[in-house]
Coordinates of C-alpha atoms and ligand atoms in Angstrom, one line a residue:
M247 CA -19.1 43.5 5.9
R248 CA -18.5 43.5 9.7
V249 CA -15.7 45.8 10.8
I250 CA -14.0 44.8 14.1
T251 CA -12.3 47.8 15.6
E252 CA -9.1 47.9 17.5
D253 CA -10.8 47.9 21.0
R254 CA -12.7 44.6 20.1
H255 CA -9.8 42.3 19.2
A256 CA -6.5 41.4 20.7
I257 CA -4.1 41.5 17.8
N258 CA -0.6 42.6 18.8
Q259 CA 1.0 44.6 16.0
A260 CA 4.5 43.7 17.4
A261 CA 3.9 40.0 16.4
I262 CA 3.5 41.0 12.7
S263 CA 6.4 40.5 10.4
R264 CA 8.1 43.8 9.3
A265 CA 8.5 42.4 5.8
A266 CA 4.7 41.8 5.5
L267 CA 4.0 45.3 6.8
T268 CA 6.4 46.9 4.4
I269 CA 4.8 45.1 1.4
V270 CA 1.3 46.2 2.6
H271 CA 2.5 49.8 2.8
R272 CA 4.2 49.7 -0.6
L273 CA 1.1 48.3 -2.3
R274 CA -1.1 50.9 -0.6
E275 CA 1.3 53.8 -1.5
A276 CA 0.9 52.6 -5.2
G277 CA -2.9 53.0 -4.9
F278 CA -3.9 49.4 -4.4
D279 CA -5.9 47.8 -1.5
A280 CA -3.7 45.5 0.6
Y281 CA -4.5 43.5 3.8
L282 CA -3.0 40.8 5.9
V283 CA -5.2 37.8 5.4
G284 CA -5.7 34.1 6.1
G285 CA -3.7 32.0 8.5
A286 CA -1.8 35.0 9.9
V287 CA -4.9 36.9 11.0
R288 CA -6.4 33.6 12.4
D289 CA -3.3 32.7 14.3
L290 CA -2.8 36.3 15.6
L291 CA -6.3 36.1 17.1
I292 CA -5.9 32.5 18.4
N293 CA -2.5 32.3 19.8
G294 CA -0.5 35.4 18.7
K295 CA 2.0 33.3 16.8
P296 CA 1.5 33.2 13.0
K297 CA 3.5 30.7 11.0
D298 CA 3.6 32.8 7.9
F299 CA 2.0 36.0 6.5
D300 CA -0.2 36.1 3.4
I301 CA -1.3 39.4 1.8
A302 CA -4.5 40.0 -0.3
T303 CA -4.5 42.9 -2.7
S304 CA -6.4 44.5 -5.5
A305 CA -3.2 44.6 -7.6
T306 CA -2.9 42.0 -10.3
P307 CA 0.1 39.6 -10.2
E308 CA 1.8 41.7 -12.9
Q309 CA 1.1 45.0 -11.0
T310 CA 2.5 43.5 -7.8
K311 CA 5.6 42.1 -9.6
A312 CA 6.3 45.6 -11.1
L313 CA 6.4 47.0 -7.6
F314 CA 9.0 44.6 -6.1
R315 CA 12.3 43.7 -7.6
S316 CA 12.3 40.4 -5.7
A317 CA 8.8 39.3 -6.8
R318 CA 8.2 36.1 -8.7
I319 CA 4.8 35.0 -10.1
I320 CA 4.3 31.3 -9.4
G321 CA 1.6 28.7 -10.0
R322 CA -0.7 28.1 -12.9
R323 CA -4.0 26.8 -11.3
F324 CA -3.8 29.6 -8.8
Q325 CA -1.3 32.3 -9.6
I326 CA 0.3 34.0 -6.6
V327 CA 3.3 36.3 -6.2
H328 CA 6.2 35.5 -3.9
V329 CA 7.9 38.6 -2.6
R330 CA 11.2 38.1 -0.9
Q331 CA 12.1 40.6 1.9
G332 CA 15.4 39.7 3.5
R333 CA 15.0 36.1 4.6
E334 CA 11.2 36.0 4.4
I335 CA 9.0 35.1 1.5
I336 CA 5.6 36.6 1.6
E337 CA 2.7 35.3 -0.5
V338 CA 0.7 38.1 -2.2
T339 CA -2.6 37.0 -3.9
T340 CA -4.9 39.1 -6.0
Y341 CA -8.6 39.2 -4.9
R342 CA -10.3 36.2 -6.5
G343 CA -13.7 36.7 -8.1
H344 CA -16.6 34.5 -9.3
H345 CA -16.4 32.2 -12.3
T346 CA -19.1 32.9 -14.8
S347 CA -19.6 31.6 -18.4
D348 CA -18.2 35.0 -19.6
D349 CA -14.8 34.0 -18.2
A350 CA -14.2 31.9 -21.2
K351 CA -10.4 32.4 -21.2
P352 CA -8.8 29.0 -20.2
S353 CA -5.8 30.8 -18.7
T354 CA -8.1 32.4 -16.0
S355 CA -11.0 30.1 -15.5
K356 CA -11.2 26.4 -16.3
Q357 CA -13.4 23.7 -14.7
S358 CA -13.4 19.9 -15.1
D359 CA -16.6 18.0 -15.8
K360 CA -16.7 17.0 -12.0
G361 CA -16.6 20.7 -11.0
L362 CA -12.9 20.9 -10.1
L363 CA -11.4 24.3 -10.7
L364 CA -8.4 23.7 -12.9
R365 CA -7.7 27.4 -13.1
D366 CA -8.7 29.9 -10.5
N367 CA -7.4 33.2 -11.8
V368 CA -10.5 35.3 -12.2
Y369 CA -10.1 38.5 -10.2
G370 CA -12.7 40.4 -8.2
S371 CA -13.4 42.6 -5.1
L372 CA -12.5 42.0 -1.5
E373 CA -16.1 40.8 -0.9
D374 CA -15.8 38.3 -3.7
D375 CA -12.4 37.2 -2.4
A376 CA -13.7 36.5 1.1
K377 CA -16.4 34.2 -0.4
R378 CA -13.8 32.3 -2.3
R379 CA -11.6 31.5 0.6
D380 CA -11.9 28.0 2.2
L381 CA -12.9 28.5 5.9
T382 CA -14.6 31.3 7.8
V383 CA -11.6 31.4 10.2
N384 CA -9.3 31.9 7.2
A385 CA -11.3 34.8 5.6
M386 CA -10.5 37.7 7.8
Y387 CA -8.6 40.8 6.5
Y388 CA -6.4 42.9 8.8
D389 CA -5.7 46.5 8.1
P390 CA -2.5 47.3 10.0
D391 CA -2.9 51.1 9.5
N392 CA -6.1 51.5 11.5
E393 CA -5.9 48.1 13.2
T394 CA -9.3 46.9 12.1
I395 CA -10.4 43.5 10.9
L396 CA -12.8 43.1 8.0
D397 CA -14.9 40.0 8.8
Q398 CA -17.5 39.3 6.2
Q399 CA -17.9 35.5 6.9
S400 CA -18.2 35.7 10.7
G401 CA -14.8 34.1 11.2
L402 CA -14.4 35.8 14.6
E403 CA -17.6 34.2 15.9
D404 CA -16.4 30.8 14.7
I405 CA -13.0 31.3 16.4
E406 CA -14.9 32.1 19.6
A407 CA -17.1 29.0 19.1
R408 CA -14.0 27.0 18.1
L409 CA -15.6 25.8 14.9
I410 CA -14.2 25.0 11.5
R411 CA -16.8 25.9 8.9
I412 CA -16.4 25.9 5.1
I413 CA -17.6 29.1 3.3
G414 CA -20.7 28.5 1.1
N415 CA -22.2 25.2 0.0
P416 CA -19.8 22.5 1.3
V417 CA -20.5 20.1 -1.7
T418 CA -19.8 22.8 -4.3
R419 CA -16.7 24.0 -2.4
Y420 CA -15.3 20.5 -2.1
Q421 CA -16.1 19.8 -5.8
E422 CA -14.2 22.9 -6.8
D423 CA -11.2 21.8 -4.8
P424 CA -11.3 18.5 -2.9
V425 CA -8.1 19.3 -1.0
R426 CA -10.3 21.6 1.1
M427 CA -11.6 18.4 2.9
L428 CA -8.0 17.7 4.0
R429 CA -7.6 21.3 5.0
V430 CA -10.8 21.1 7.2
V431 CA -9.3 18.1 9.0
R432 CA -5.9 19.6 9.2
F433 CA -7.1 22.9 10.9
S434 CA -9.5 21.0 13.1
A435 CA -6.7 18.8 14.4
R436 CA -4.2 21.7 14.7
L437 CA -6.5 24.2 16.4
Q438 CA -8.5 21.5 18.3
F439 CA -11.7 23.1 16.8
D440 CA -14.8 21.0 16.1
I441 CA -16.0 20.7 12.5
E442 CA -19.4 22.3 11.9
S443 CA -22.0 19.7 11.0
N444 CA -22.6 20.6 7.3
T445 CA -18.9 21.0 6.7
A446 CA -18.4 17.5 8.2
D447 CA -21.4 15.8 6.6
A448 CA -20.4 16.6 3.0
I449 CA -17.1 14.9 3.4
A450 CA -18.6 11.4 3.1
T451 CA -20.1 12.1 -0.3
C452 CA -17.2 14.2 -1.7
A453 CA -14.2 12.2 -0.4
P454 CA -13.8 10.1 -3.7
L455 CA -13.1 13.4 -5.5
L456 CA -9.7 13.4 -3.9
N457 CA -8.8 10.7 -6.5
E458 CA -8.8 13.7 -9.0
I459 CA -5.9 15.5 -7.3
P460 CA -2.5 15.3 -8.8
S461 CA -0.1 13.1 -6.7
A462 CA 2.4 16.0 -6.3
R463 CA -0.2 18.3 -4.7
L464 CA -1.3 15.4 -2.4
F465 CA 2.3 14.9 -1.3
D466 CA 2.6 18.6 -0.4
E467 CA -0.6 18.3 1.6
F468 CA 0.7 15.1 3.2
L469 CA 3.7 17.0 4.5
K470 CA 1.4 19.7 6.0
L471 CA -0.9 17.1 7.5
F472 CA 1.9 15.1 9.2
M473 CA 5.0 17.2 9.6
S474 CA 3.7 20.2 11.4
G475 CA 3.5 18.9 15.0
H476 CA -0.1 17.6 15.0
A477 CA 0.3 14.3 13.1
H478 CA -1.3 12.2 15.9
S479 CA -4.6 14.0 16.1
T480 CA -4.7 14.6 12.3
F481 CA -4.2 10.9 11.7
L482 CA -7.2 10.0 14.0
L483 CA -9.4 12.5 12.3
L484 CA -8.4 11.3 8.9
C485 CA -9.4 7.7 10.0
D486 CA -12.7 9.0 11.4
Y487 CA -13.6 10.7 8.1
H488 CA -12.3 7.7 6.0
L489 CA -9.9 10.0 4.2
L490 CA -6.6 8.1 4.9
A491 CA -7.3 5.7 2.0
Y492 CA -7.1 8.7 -0.5
L493 CA -3.5 9.3 0.6
I494 CA -2.1 5.8 1.1
S495 CA -4.7 3.6 -0.7
G496 CA -4.5 -0.1 0.0
A497 CA -2.2 0.3 2.9
A498 CA -4.8 2.4 4.7
E499 CA -7.1 -0.6 5.3
C500 CA -4.3 -2.4 7.2
V501 CA -3.8 0.6 9.4
A502 CA -7.5 1.6 10.0
E503 CA -8.9 -1.9 10.6
D504 CA -6.2 -3.6 12.6
A505 CA -5.6 -2.5 16.2
P506 CA -1.8 -3.3 16.5
S507 CA -1.1 -1.6 13.2
K508 CA -3.0 1.5 14.3
T509 CA -1.1 1.5 17.6
L510 CA 2.2 1.4 15.7
V511 CA 1.2 4.3 13.4
K512 CA -0.1 6.3 16.3
A513 CA 3.2 5.8 18.2
A514 CA 5.1 6.9 15.1
M515 CA 2.9 10.0 14.8
G516 CA 3.4 10.8 18.5
N517 CA 7.2 10.5 18.2
T518 CA 7.2 12.8 15.2
D519 CA 5.1 15.4 17.0
A520 CA 7.4 15.3 20.0
R521 CA 10.4 15.8 17.8
V522 CA 8.8 18.8 16.1
R523 CA 8.0 20.4 19.5
Q524 CA 11.6 19.9 20.5
N525 CA 12.8 21.4 17.2
R526 CA 14.6 18.2 16.3
P527 CA 14.8 17.1 12.7
V528 CA 12.0 15.0 11.3
T529 CA 11.8 13.1 8.0
P530 CA 8.8 11.9 6.1
A531 CA 10.8 8.8 5.2
F532 CA 10.5 7.5 8.7
L533 CA 6.8 8.4 9.1
L534 CA 6.0 6.8 5.7
A535 CA 8.0 3.7 6.7
A536 CA 5.9 3.3 9.8
M537 CA 2.6 4.1 8.1
L538 CA 3.1 1.6 5.3
W539 CA 4.9 -1.0 7.4
P540 CA 1.7 -3.0 8.2
A541 CA 1.0 -3.3 4.5
V542 CA 4.6 -4.3 3.7
R543 CA 4.5 -6.9 6.5
H544 CA 1.2 -8.3 5.3
R545 CA 2.5 -8.6 1.8
S546 CA 5.8 -10.0 2.9
D547 CA 4.1 -12.7 5.1
A548 CA 2.1 -13.9 2.1
L549 CA 5.3 -14.1 0.0
Q550 CA 7.1 -16.0 2.7
Q551 CA 4.2 -18.5 2.9
A552 CA 4.7 -19.0 -0.8
G553 CA 8.3 -19.9 -0.2
E554 CA 10.3 -16.7 -0.5
A555 CA 13.2 -16.1 2.0
P556 CA 12.5 -13.2 4.5
N557 CA 15.0 -10.7 3.0
Q558 CA 13.7 -11.3 -0.5
A559 CA 10.1 -11.2 0.7
I560 CA 10.5 -7.8 2.4
N561 CA 12.3 -6.4 -0.7
S562 CA 9.6 -7.4 -3.1
A563 CA 6.8 -6.4 -0.7
G564 CA 8.5 -3.0 -0.1
Q565 CA 8.9 -2.4 -3.9
Q566 CA 5.2 -3.2 -4.5
V567 CA 3.8 -1.1 -1.7
S568 CA 6.1 1.8 -2.6
A569 CA 5.2 1.7 -6.3
E570 CA 1.4 1.5 -5.4
T571 CA 1.6 4.4 -2.9
C572 CA 3.5 6.6 -5.4
L573 CA 0.7 6.4 -7.9
R574 CA -1.4 8.5 -5.4
L575 CA 1.2 10.3 -3.4
A576 CA 4.3 11.5 -5.4
I577 CA 6.9 10.6 -2.8
P578 CA 10.2 12.0 -4.0
K579 CA 13.0 9.5 -4.3
R580 CA 15.0 11.2 -1.5
F581 CA 12.3 9.9 0.8
S582 CA 11.1 6.6 -0.9
I583 CA 14.6 5.2 -1.1
P584 CA 15.3 5.6 2.7
M585 CA 11.8 4.4 3.4
R586 CA 12.5 1.1 1.6
E587 CA 15.9 0.8 3.3
I588 CA 14.3 1.1 6.7
W589 CA 11.9 -1.8 5.8
E590 CA 14.7 -3.9 4.3
M591 CA 16.7 -3.7 7.5
Q592 CA 13.9 -5.1 9.6
P593 CA 14.5 -8.9 8.9
K594 CA 18.2 -8.2 9.3
L595 CA 17.7 -6.7 12.7
E596 CA 15.4 -9.6 13.6
A597 CA 17.9 -12.2 12.5
R598 CA 20.8 -10.8 14.8
K599 CA 23.5 -12.7 12.9
S600 CA 26.6 -12.2 15.0
K601 CA 28.9 -11.8 11.9
Q602 CA 26.7 -9.0 10.6
I603 CA 26.2 -6.9 13.8
L604 CA 28.8 -4.3 13.2
N605 CA 28.1 -4.0 9.5
I606 CA 24.3 -3.5 10.2
M607 CA 25.0 -0.9 12.9
S608 CA 27.4 1.0 10.6
Q609 CA 24.7 1.6 8.0
R610 CA 23.2 5.0 7.5
R611 CA 19.6 3.8 8.0
F612 CA 20.4 1.8 11.2
R613 CA 19.0 4.4 13.7
A614 CA 15.8 4.8 11.8
A615 CA 15.4 1.1 11.3
Y616 CA 16.1 0.5 15.0
D617 CA 13.5 3.1 15.9
L618 CA 10.9 1.4 13.8
L619 CA 11.8 -2.0 15.4
L620 CA 11.2 -0.4 18.9
L621 CA 7.8 1.0 17.8
R622 CA 6.8 -2.4 16.4
E623 CA 7.6 -4.0 19.8
Q624 CA 5.8 -1.2 21.6
A625 CA 2.8 -2.0 19.4
G626 CA 2.8 -5.6 20.4
A627 CA 5.0 -7.4 17.9
T628 CA 6.7 -10.4 19.7
L629 CA 10.3 -10.1 18.6
D630 CA 12.0 -11.8 21.6
H631 CA 13.5 -8.6 23.0
C632 CA 15.2 -7.8 19.7
G633 CA 15.0 -4.1 20.6
D634 CA 16.9 -4.6 23.8
F635 CA 19.5 -6.6 21.9
W636 CA 20.3 -3.7 19.6
T637 CA 20.1 -1.2 22.4
E638 CA 22.9 -3.2 24.1
Q639 CA 24.9 -3.5 20.9
Q640 CA 24.9 0.3 20.5
R641 CA 26.1 0.7 24.1
L642 CA 28.9 -1.8 23.4
H643 CA 30.0 -0.2 20.1
P644 CA 28.9 3.5 20.2
D645 CA 31.4 4.6 17.5
V646 CA 30.1 2.2 14.9
V647 CA 26.5 3.6 14.5
G648 CA 26.1 5.1 11.1
S649 CA 29.8 5.1 10.3
A650 CA 29.7 3.4 6.9
P651 CA 30.4 5.7 3.9
D652 CA 27.4 7.2 2.3
K653 CA 26.8 5.3 -0.9
E654 CA 24.4 8.0 -2.4
Q655 CA 26.9 10.8 -1.9
F656 CA 29.6 8.6 -3.5
K657 CA 27.3 8.0 -6.5
S658 CA 26.4 11.7 -6.9
R659 CA 30.1 12.6 -6.8
R660 CA 30.8 10.3 -9.7
K661 CA 28.0 11.5 -11.9
P662 CA 29.6 14.8 -13.3
R663 CA 32.7 12.9 -14.3
Q664 CA 30.7 10.5 -16.3
R665 CA 28.9 13.3 -18.0
N666 CA 32.2 15.1 -18.9
R667 CA 33.4 12.0 -20.7
Q668 CA 30.4 11.9 -23.1
Ligands
ATP803 P1 -0.9 27.9 7.4 O1 -0.6 28.4 8.8 O2 -0.9 26.3 7.3 O3 0.0 28.5 6.4 P2 -3.0 29.2 6.1 O4 -4.4 29.4 6.5 O5 -2.2 30.5 6.0 O6 -2.4 28.2 7.1 P3 -2.2 28.7 3.4 O7 -2.2 27.4 2.7 O8 -1.0 29.5 3.6 O9 -3.0 28.4 4.8 O10 -3.3 29.6 2.6 C1 -3.5 31.0 2.8 C2 -4.9 31.3 2.7 O11 -5.4 31.1 1.4 C3 -5.9 30.5 3.6 O12 -6.0 31.1 4.9 C4 -7.2 30.6 2.9 O13 -7.8 31.8 3.1 C5 -6.7 30.6 1.4 N1 -6.7 29.2 0.9 C6 -5.7 28.3 0.9 N2 -6.0 27.2 0.3 C7 -7.2 27.4 -0.2 C8 -8.1 26.5 -0.9 N3 -7.8 25.3 -1.3 N4 -9.4 27.0 -1.2 C9 -9.7 28.3 -0.8 N5 -8.9 29.1 -0.1 C10 -7.7 28.7 0.2
MG804 MG1 -0.2 30.6 5.3

């Protein structure tokens, strides 16, 4: 185990959350090991600004829970403890150990026939834990008392070489948890690090294992991939590694193969990243609407050629693409409904019927639909200056935009009354 002393790293203690320090100290006072670990140590070393703080400890989840009134044990596949300190929630994980045939208890260790770890709750030592983490740069342990870093997997060397490297045999590690492939791409894009060659090469053979991941977990990962300010570079890497199809299936081909579609999606990603940087709100509904638009348009064109009217064709195409995507990516209704509304407004915006102008502009989804229309034009769609038309209408009627009553709120207000009547 390499020990990096205070004089050989630049971690600034002042950048560490007080809540995390308090939890480390409390665990240590109770006689357990406790270190800051993972993303926090990595980010403290790279840019001094961690997003959140994770703690690794020798205490079991039950022992941790007993020490903190605000602690909750969560997760089944991988149990962790959430400890709330003021406004912060700190994740505390027990050192993971190796799975052997002796760990027969299905509540602690369970593996599918393809090697997927369905339960990863076998506990071990710090050395075991370091081997079970995903990437070398995520496997450093920081001791805030004597300010040393324990670095068994040469994470610091990889930070200096700007490399993302999986720990252990890449094929085995991807088989145990295929989401690690998405994490490799995510951290490479976010940190602008290269992917070490063995870590990269195994992705081609292991990628189909992503089909085994539950759609809810994939949606969580989708949010981390695209809503954290690095969507554009992440998207390009996912295309390079042919991983996009495992997130958005059939629609991915439209995006990856066809240059205008790719331009549209890249523009949407760029917009989202800019908004994240400016601390403006972003919604996955808009990003999904843009990513899946090429597939919806493709489907809708075919339906129109078969005789369907434009509005009907978009509605049916949207319904199909949304249903197919949800099989793989569990998009919650609060995002899939607005996504479809954004699509359904496109033919209405293109038609520019004078009697409908104010009504269209008053709708809640107008701004997002108009933004998608502009992106489509930027990406080369010939819509006869339709974007300019709606820009001018907003200038003429600034108070109308989004002024219609919110139908969903209205519905949800009525629900309790209906229940009372039963
Ligand atoms: P972020 O800044 O996105 O939170 P992070 O590295 O802290 O990055 P988390 O998802 O919070 O990522 O996970 C915390 C730590 O747990 C990681 O740094 C890594 O050591 C470990 N880890 C997370 N997911 C996996 C996984 N699928 N397999 C192995 N180790 C993992
Ligand atoms: Mg983290």
